[in-house]
């Protein structure tokens, strides 16, 4: 059981994030989860650096492990992602993992693809995962399906391939991932019962809990509850839009338009808002009680320095297993 820091490329410039992960590492965070998007979720966030360009610098600057959620098969060809992951893991053995998800139009639409329905996106996702695994195993891969690969061989490979987790936002997806992924990453919210249900669904094919489960916790911590709530509302309300409509939005401006329908109460239903370190410790204790192996903390407001310092001193050492 361990705790990591989430590097939000949508909210901060890559140079700032490099400083934050160094600060996080020095404060006791062992791992980093970095977002892999083309657009931010809101015009107010205002950034969206390329994570694969940034990872080499971040992994050189800290001893942390790093991972991301990637959507192969659209703006990224799976053979290119397999090559990028293999290169980083050869440079930094055992320190890179990756997760794959079915993606959003917000990011993948820039490639001009026809946006499939969820079932077709899942088929493409599993197909891309198989292609990457075969390349990491040293095979020459030719494939004709949702994506095309022609006689591809990876000549630079690490001693061991990166673990390939799946990303899930629903019980249905979690259950499906349990049949083929090496592990799962899902969201941690104020609703522990919903979080636990996704984990239980994933474990149906893994009753001995041999595959890791990672949680990305969305929280907002600041000097007061009001400041934490306002920071979350400003930066993250577009991520609290209910339902599947977000899968069909193409631009940050469209997210902002729908975000105006989200109120502060809805933000608190999706984000752990509190100025109390003790309350954040209690939330994290419950996460680990549900069988989570690793938690990544995403402070969704812009006050990163105080969050890293205060959690390093008052949270990490207090949580069981860290």
Short mmCIF file of C-alpha atoms in Angstrom, two decimals:
data_model
loop_
_atom_site.label_atom_id
_atom_site.label_comp_id
_atom_site.label_asym_id
_atom_site.label_seq_id
_atom_site.Cartn_x
_atom_site.Cartn_y
_atom_site.Cartn_z
CA UNK A 1 0.00 0.00 0.00
CA UNK A 2 1.50 3.33 -1.06
CA UNK A 3 0.56 6.84 -2.07
CA UNK A 4 1.38 8.80 -5.21
CA UNK A 5 0.99 12.31 -6.59
CA UNK A 6 -1.09 13.15 -9.65
CA UNK A 7 0.56 15.48 -12.17
CA UNK A 8 -2.24 17.29 -13.96
CA UNK A 9 -0.98 18.42 -17.35
CA UNK A 10 -4.30 20.15 -18.04
CA UNK A 11 -3.76 22.59 -15.16
CA UNK A 12 -0.04 23.33 -15.08
CA UNK A 13 2.80 23.96 -17.49
CA UNK A 14 5.26 21.06 -17.85
CA UNK A 15 8.04 23.09 -16.20
CA UNK A 16 5.85 23.75 -13.16
CA UNK A 17 4.84 20.09 -12.96
CA UNK A 18 8.50 19.08 -12.98
CA UNK A 19 9.03 21.20 -9.88
CA UNK A 20 5.91 19.78 -8.25
CA UNK A 21 6.94 16.15 -8.73
CA UNK A 22 10.37 16.92 -7.32
CA UNK A 23 8.73 18.55 -4.30
CA UNK A 24 6.34 15.60 -3.97
CA UNK A 25 9.20 13.11 -4.09
CA UNK A 26 11.09 15.04 -1.43
CA UNK A 27 7.94 15.10 0.71
CA UNK A 28 7.51 11.32 0.68
CA UNK A 29 5.30 10.58 -2.32
CA UNK A 30 6.61 7.41 -3.95
CA UNK A 31 4.72 7.38 -7.24
CA UNK A 32 3.34 9.71 -9.90
CA UNK A 33 0.33 9.42 -12.17
CA UNK A 34 0.42 11.85 -15.10
CA UNK A 35 -2.48 12.75 -17.38
CA UNK A 36 -2.22 12.10 -21.12
CA UNK A 37 -4.55 14.52 -22.93
CA UNK A 38 -4.49 16.76 -25.97
CA UNK A 39 -6.94 19.32 -24.56
CA UNK A 40 -7.70 20.51 -21.03
CA UNK A 41 -11.14 19.92 -19.51
CA UNK A 42 -11.79 23.67 -19.32
CA UNK A 43 -10.47 26.88 -20.81
CA UNK A 44 -9.78 27.98 -17.22
CA UNK A 45 -7.28 25.15 -16.79
CA UNK A 46 -5.39 26.40 -19.80
CA UNK A 47 -2.61 23.83 -20.31
CA UNK A 48 -2.09 20.42 -21.91
CA UNK A 49 1.53 19.38 -22.25
CA UNK A 50 2.59 16.17 -24.01
CA UNK A 51 3.16 13.64 -21.27
CA UNK A 52 5.53 11.37 -23.22
CA UNK A 53 7.88 14.31 -23.86
CA UNK A 54 7.74 15.21 -20.16
CA UNK A 55 8.20 11.73 -18.69
CA UNK A 56 11.87 11.42 -19.61
CA UNK A 57 12.69 14.61 -17.71
CA UNK A 58 10.50 13.71 -14.72
CA UNK A 59 11.91 10.20 -14.42
CA UNK A 60 15.46 11.55 -14.58
CA UNK A 61 14.70 14.19 -11.95
CA UNK A 62 13.11 11.87 -9.35
CA UNK A 63 13.24 8.21 -8.22
CA UNK A 64 9.44 7.88 -8.41
CA UNK A 65 7.56 5.35 -10.53
CA UNK A 66 5.38 6.86 -13.24
CA UNK A 67 2.24 5.86 -15.09
CA UNK A 68 -0.50 7.35 -17.23
CA UNK A 69 -3.85 6.44 -18.77
CA UNK A 70 -3.48 6.24 -22.54
CA UNK A 71 -6.09 5.69 -25.27
CA UNK A 72 -4.31 3.82 -28.09
CA UNK A 73 -5.84 3.43 -31.53
CA UNK A 74 -6.82 7.01 -32.39
CA UNK A 75 -4.34 9.91 -32.10
CA UNK A 76 -1.78 7.32 -30.95
CA UNK A 77 -0.93 4.19 -32.92
CA UNK A 78 -0.42 1.28 -30.48
CA UNK A 79 2.94 0.35 -32.04
CA UNK A 80 4.27 3.85 -31.33
CA UNK A 81 3.02 3.79 -27.75
CA UNK A 82 4.57 0.34 -27.29
CA UNK A 83 7.88 1.76 -28.51
CA UNK A 84 7.67 4.84 -26.26
CA UNK A 85 6.85 2.76 -23.18
CA UNK A 86 9.59 0.24 -23.95
CA UNK A 87 12.16 3.02 -24.32
CA UNK A 88 11.29 4.65 -20.98
CA UNK A 89 11.26 1.31 -19.17
CA UNK A 90 14.66 0.40 -20.65
CA UNK A 91 16.03 3.74 -19.46
CA UNK A 92 14.40 3.45 -16.01
CA UNK A 93 13.92 -0.27 -15.26
CA UNK A 94 10.74 -1.25 -13.42
CA UNK A 95 9.68 2.38 -12.95
CA UNK A 96 7.10 2.76 -15.73
CA UNK A 97 3.62 1.27 -15.84
CA UNK A 98 0.76 2.23 -18.07
CA UNK A 99 -2.98 1.98 -18.17
CA UNK A 100 -5.23 2.03 -21.21
CA UNK A 101 -8.75 3.37 -21.59
CA UNK A 102 -11.31 3.81 -24.33
CA UNK A 103 -10.73 7.58 -24.48
CA UNK A 104 -12.82 10.69 -25.00
CA UNK A 105 -13.66 12.62 -28.13
CA UNK A 106 -12.15 15.70 -26.44
CA UNK A 107 -8.69 14.24 -26.98
CA UNK A 108 -8.96 11.62 -29.68
CA UNK A 109 -11.12 13.70 -32.04
CA UNK A 110 -8.11 15.76 -33.11
CA UNK A 111 -7.08 12.84 -35.35
CA UNK A 112 -10.28 13.27 -37.38
CA UNK A 113 -11.59 9.80 -36.60
CA UNK A 114 -15.22 8.76 -36.61
CA UNK A 115 -16.02 8.40 -32.91
CA UNK A 116 -17.28 4.84 -32.25
CA UNK A 117 -19.86 3.75 -29.70
CA UNK A 118 -18.53 2.42 -26.39
CA UNK A 119 -18.70 -1.27 -27.37
CA UNK A 120 -16.61 -0.65 -30.48
CA UNK A 121 -14.13 1.46 -28.51
CA UNK A 122 -13.71 -1.40 -26.05
CA UNK A 123 -13.01 -3.84 -28.89
CA UNK A 124 -10.39 -1.49 -30.29
CA UNK A 125 -8.86 -1.03 -26.83
CA UNK A 126 -8.42 -4.75 -26.18
CA UNK A 127 -7.04 -5.22 -29.69
CA UNK A 128 -4.47 -2.46 -29.13
CA UNK A 129 -3.47 -3.97 -25.78
CA UNK A 130 -2.81 -7.31 -27.45
CA UNK A 131 -0.71 -5.64 -30.18
CA UNK A 132 1.43 -3.87 -27.58
CA UNK A 133 1.95 -7.02 -25.55
CA UNK A 134 3.06 -8.95 -28.62
CA UNK A 135 5.53 -6.21 -29.53
CA UNK A 136 6.95 -6.17 -25.99
CA UNK A 137 7.35 -9.95 -26.27
CA UNK A 138 9.58 -9.46 -29.33
CA UNK A 139 7.18 -10.73 -31.98
CA UNK A 140 6.98 -9.42 -35.50
CA UNK A 141 3.41 -8.16 -35.59
CA UNK A 142 1.13 -7.90 -38.59
CA UNK A 143 -2.46 -7.11 -37.77
CA UNK A 144 -5.57 -6.00 -39.69
CA UNK A 145 -8.55 -5.02 -37.55
CA UNK A 146 -9.70 -1.80 -35.91
CA UNK A 147 -6.05 -0.74 -36.37
CA UNK A 148 -3.49 -1.91 -38.91
CA UNK A 149 0.06 -3.03 -38.17
CA UNK A 150 2.43 -4.17 -40.90
CA UNK A 151 5.51 -6.25 -39.98
CA UNK A 152 6.40 -4.29 -36.84
CA UNK A 153 9.19 -5.42 -34.51
CA UNK A 154 10.47 -3.62 -31.42
CA UNK A 155 14.24 -3.85 -31.34
CA UNK A 156 14.68 -1.90 -28.09
CA UNK A 157 12.87 -3.67 -25.31
CA UNK A 158 13.22 -3.59 -21.51
CA UNK A 159 14.02 -6.67 -19.46
CA UNK A 160 10.36 -6.84 -18.45
CA UNK A 161 7.37 -5.19 -20.15
CA UNK A 162 5.40 -2.48 -18.37
CA UNK A 163 2.33 -3.71 -16.48
CA UNK A 164 -0.72 -2.93 -18.61
CA UNK A 165 -3.62 -1.87 -16.42
CA UNK A 166 -7.09 -0.88 -17.56
CA UNK A 167 -9.02 2.26 -16.62
CA UNK A 168 -12.62 1.95 -15.41
CA UNK A 169 -15.32 4.44 -14.48
CA UNK A 170 -18.16 1.90 -14.21
CA UNK A 171 -18.77 -1.54 -12.74
CA UNK A 172 -19.41 -2.92 -16.23
CA UNK A 173 -16.03 -1.77 -17.53
CA UNK A 174 -14.29 -2.94 -14.35
CA UNK A 175 -15.77 -6.42 -14.73
CA UNK A 176 -14.64 -6.58 -18.36
CA UNK A 177 -11.12 -5.42 -17.48
CA UNK A 178 -10.87 -8.22 -14.94
CA UNK A 179 -10.84 -10.72 -17.81
CA UNK A 180 -7.69 -9.40 -19.56
CA UNK A 181 -5.92 -6.45 -17.87
CA UNK A 182 -2.93 -6.75 -15.52
CA UNK A 183 -4.70 -4.52 -13.00
CA UNK A 184 -7.14 -1.63 -12.79
CA UNK A 185 -7.11 2.08 -12.06
CA UNK A 186 -10.35 3.79 -11.11
CA UNK A 187 -11.57 6.95 -9.41
CA UNK A 188 -11.71 7.55 -5.68
CA UNK A 189 -14.63 9.79 -4.72
CA UNK A 190 -16.58 10.70 -1.57
CA UNK A 191 -18.84 7.73 -2.42
CA UNK A 192 -16.82 4.82 -1.04
CA UNK A 193 -19.60 2.33 -1.77
CA UNK A 194 -19.49 3.08 -5.50
CA UNK A 195 -15.69 2.89 -5.48
CA UNK A 196 -15.82 -0.46 -3.66
CA UNK A 197 -18.40 -1.81 -6.13
CA UNK A 198 -16.07 -1.17 -9.07
CA UNK A 199 -13.24 -2.91 -7.25
CA UNK A 200 -15.46 -5.88 -6.42
CA UNK A 201 -16.56 -6.15 -10.06
CA UNK A 202 -12.94 -6.20 -11.20
CA UNK A 203 -12.08 -8.88 -8.62
CA UNK A 204 -14.71 -11.32 -9.92
CA UNK A 205 -12.04 -12.86 -12.16
CA UNK A 206 -9.30 -12.28 -9.57
CA UNK A 207 -10.68 -13.57 -6.24
CA UNK A 208 -7.20 -13.88 -4.71
CA UNK A 209 -6.51 -10.19 -5.38
CA UNK A 210 -3.30 -10.92 -7.28
CA UNK A 211 -3.78 -8.00 -9.70
CA UNK A 212 -3.18 -4.49 -8.35
CA UNK A 213 -5.92 -1.90 -8.03
CA UNK A 214 -4.92 1.76 -8.14
CA UNK A 215 -7.18 4.63 -7.15
CA UNK A 216 -6.97 8.18 -8.45
CA UNK A 217 -8.50 10.26 -5.67
CA UNK A 218 -9.98 13.63 -6.59
CA UNK A 219 -9.67 15.96 -3.62
CA UNK A 220 -9.47 19.63 -2.86
CA UNK A 221 -7.39 20.78 0.10
CA UNK A 222 -6.77 24.39 1.06
CA UNK A 223 -6.53 26.65 4.09
CA UNK A 224 -10.30 26.58 4.62
CA UNK A 225 -13.26 24.53 3.46
CA UNK A 226 -14.62 27.49 1.48
CA UNK A 227 -11.29 28.02 -0.28
CA UNK A 228 -11.03 24.31 -1.09
CA UNK A 229 -14.57 24.24 -2.46
CA UNK A 230 -14.10 27.37 -4.56
CA UNK A 231 -10.84 26.02 -5.95
CA UNK A 232 -12.52 22.74 -6.90
CA UNK A 233 -15.50 24.53 -8.41
CA UNK A 234 -13.29 26.77 -10.52
CA UNK A 235 -10.93 24.08 -11.79
CA UNK A 236 -12.87 20.84 -11.73
CA UNK A 237 -16.60 21.38 -12.15
CA UNK A 238 -16.38 20.37 -15.81
CA UNK A 239 -15.30 16.92 -14.56
CA UNK A 240 -18.46 16.64 -12.44
CA UNK A 241 -20.93 16.65 -15.33
CA UNK A 242 -23.20 13.62 -14.81
CA UNK A 243 -23.86 10.90 -17.35
CA UNK A 244 -22.08 9.81 -20.53
CA UNK A 245 -22.58 13.06 -22.45
CA UNK A 246 -18.93 13.98 -21.86
CA UNK A 247 -17.88 11.21 -24.24
CA UNK A 248 -19.38 13.24 -27.09
CA UNK A 249 -17.93 16.70 -26.32
CA UNK A 250 -15.16 17.84 -28.64
CA UNK A 251 -13.71 21.05 -27.17
CA UNK A 252 -12.95 22.59 -23.76
CA UNK A 253 -15.47 25.33 -24.58
CA UNK A 254 -18.22 22.70 -24.85
CA UNK A 255 -17.21 21.33 -21.44
CA UNK A 256 -17.31 24.85 -20.01
CA UNK A 257 -20.80 25.41 -21.39
CA UNK A 258 -22.13 22.28 -19.68
CA UNK A 259 -20.06 23.01 -16.60
CA UNK A 260 -22.21 26.08 -15.95
CA UNK A 261 -25.04 23.68 -15.04
CA UNK A 262 -22.96 22.11 -12.25
CA UNK A 263 -23.30 23.62 -8.78
CA UNK A 264 -21.02 23.40 -5.77
CA UNK A 265 -23.04 20.63 -4.18
CA UNK A 266 -22.42 18.44 -7.24
CA UNK A 267 -18.71 19.20 -6.99
CA UNK A 268 -18.69 17.95 -3.39
CA UNK A 269 -20.41 14.76 -4.54
CA UNK A 270 -17.44 14.06 -6.84
CA UNK A 271 -14.47 15.64 -5.06
CA UNK A 272 -13.28 15.09 -1.48
CA UNK A 273 -13.39 18.68 -0.30
CA UNK A 274 -11.88 19.36 3.12
CA UNK A 275 -9.35 21.60 4.87
CA UNK A 276 -8.88 18.91 7.53
CA UNK A 277 -5.89 16.60 7.18
CA UNK A 278 -7.55 14.22 9.64
CA UNK A 279 -10.56 13.86 7.36
CA UNK A 280 -8.34 13.12 4.38
CA UNK A 281 -6.55 10.47 6.45
CA UNK A 282 -9.89 8.86 7.30
CA UNK A 283 -10.88 8.78 3.62
CA UNK A 284 -7.58 7.17 2.67
CA UNK A 285 -7.82 4.57 5.44
CA UNK A 286 -11.18 3.53 4.02
CA UNK A 287 -9.68 3.30 0.52
CA UNK A 288 -7.06 0.83 1.70
CA UNK A 289 -9.71 -1.10 3.66
CA UNK A 290 -11.40 -1.80 0.30
CA UNK A 291 -8.31 -3.61 -1.01
CA UNK A 292 -6.67 -0.79 -2.93
CA UNK A 293 -2.93 -1.26 -3.48
CA UNK A 294 -1.99 2.30 -4.38
CA UNK A 295 -3.68 5.70 -4.19
CA UNK A 296 -2.79 8.70 -6.34
CA UNK A 297 -3.84 12.03 -4.84
CA UNK A 298 -5.02 14.73 -7.22
CA UNK A 299 -5.51 18.06 -5.50
CA UNK A 300 -7.77 19.58 -8.14
CA UNK A 301 -7.24 23.21 -7.11
CA UNK A 302 -4.14 25.18 -8.03
CA UNK A 303 -2.60 25.33 -4.53
CA UNK A 304 -0.10 22.54 -5.10
CA UNK A 305 2.83 23.62 -2.93
CA UNK A 306 0.83 23.76 0.32
CA UNK A 307 -0.94 20.51 -0.53
CA UNK A 308 2.32 18.65 -1.13
CA UNK A 309 3.98 20.04 1.99
CA UNK A 310 1.02 19.52 4.33
CA UNK A 311 0.18 16.03 3.09
CA UNK A 312 3.83 15.04 3.26
CA UNK A 313 3.98 16.08 6.90
CA UNK A 314 0.49 15.26 8.13
CA UNK A 315 -1.05 12.54 5.95
CA UNK A 316 1.46 10.13 4.37
CA UNK A 317 2.92 8.92 7.65
CA UNK A 318 -0.52 8.59 9.23
CA UNK A 319 -2.06 6.25 6.66
CA UNK A 320 -1.72 2.53 7.37
CA UNK A 321 0.78 0.73 5.18
CA UNK A 322 2.82 3.77 4.15
#
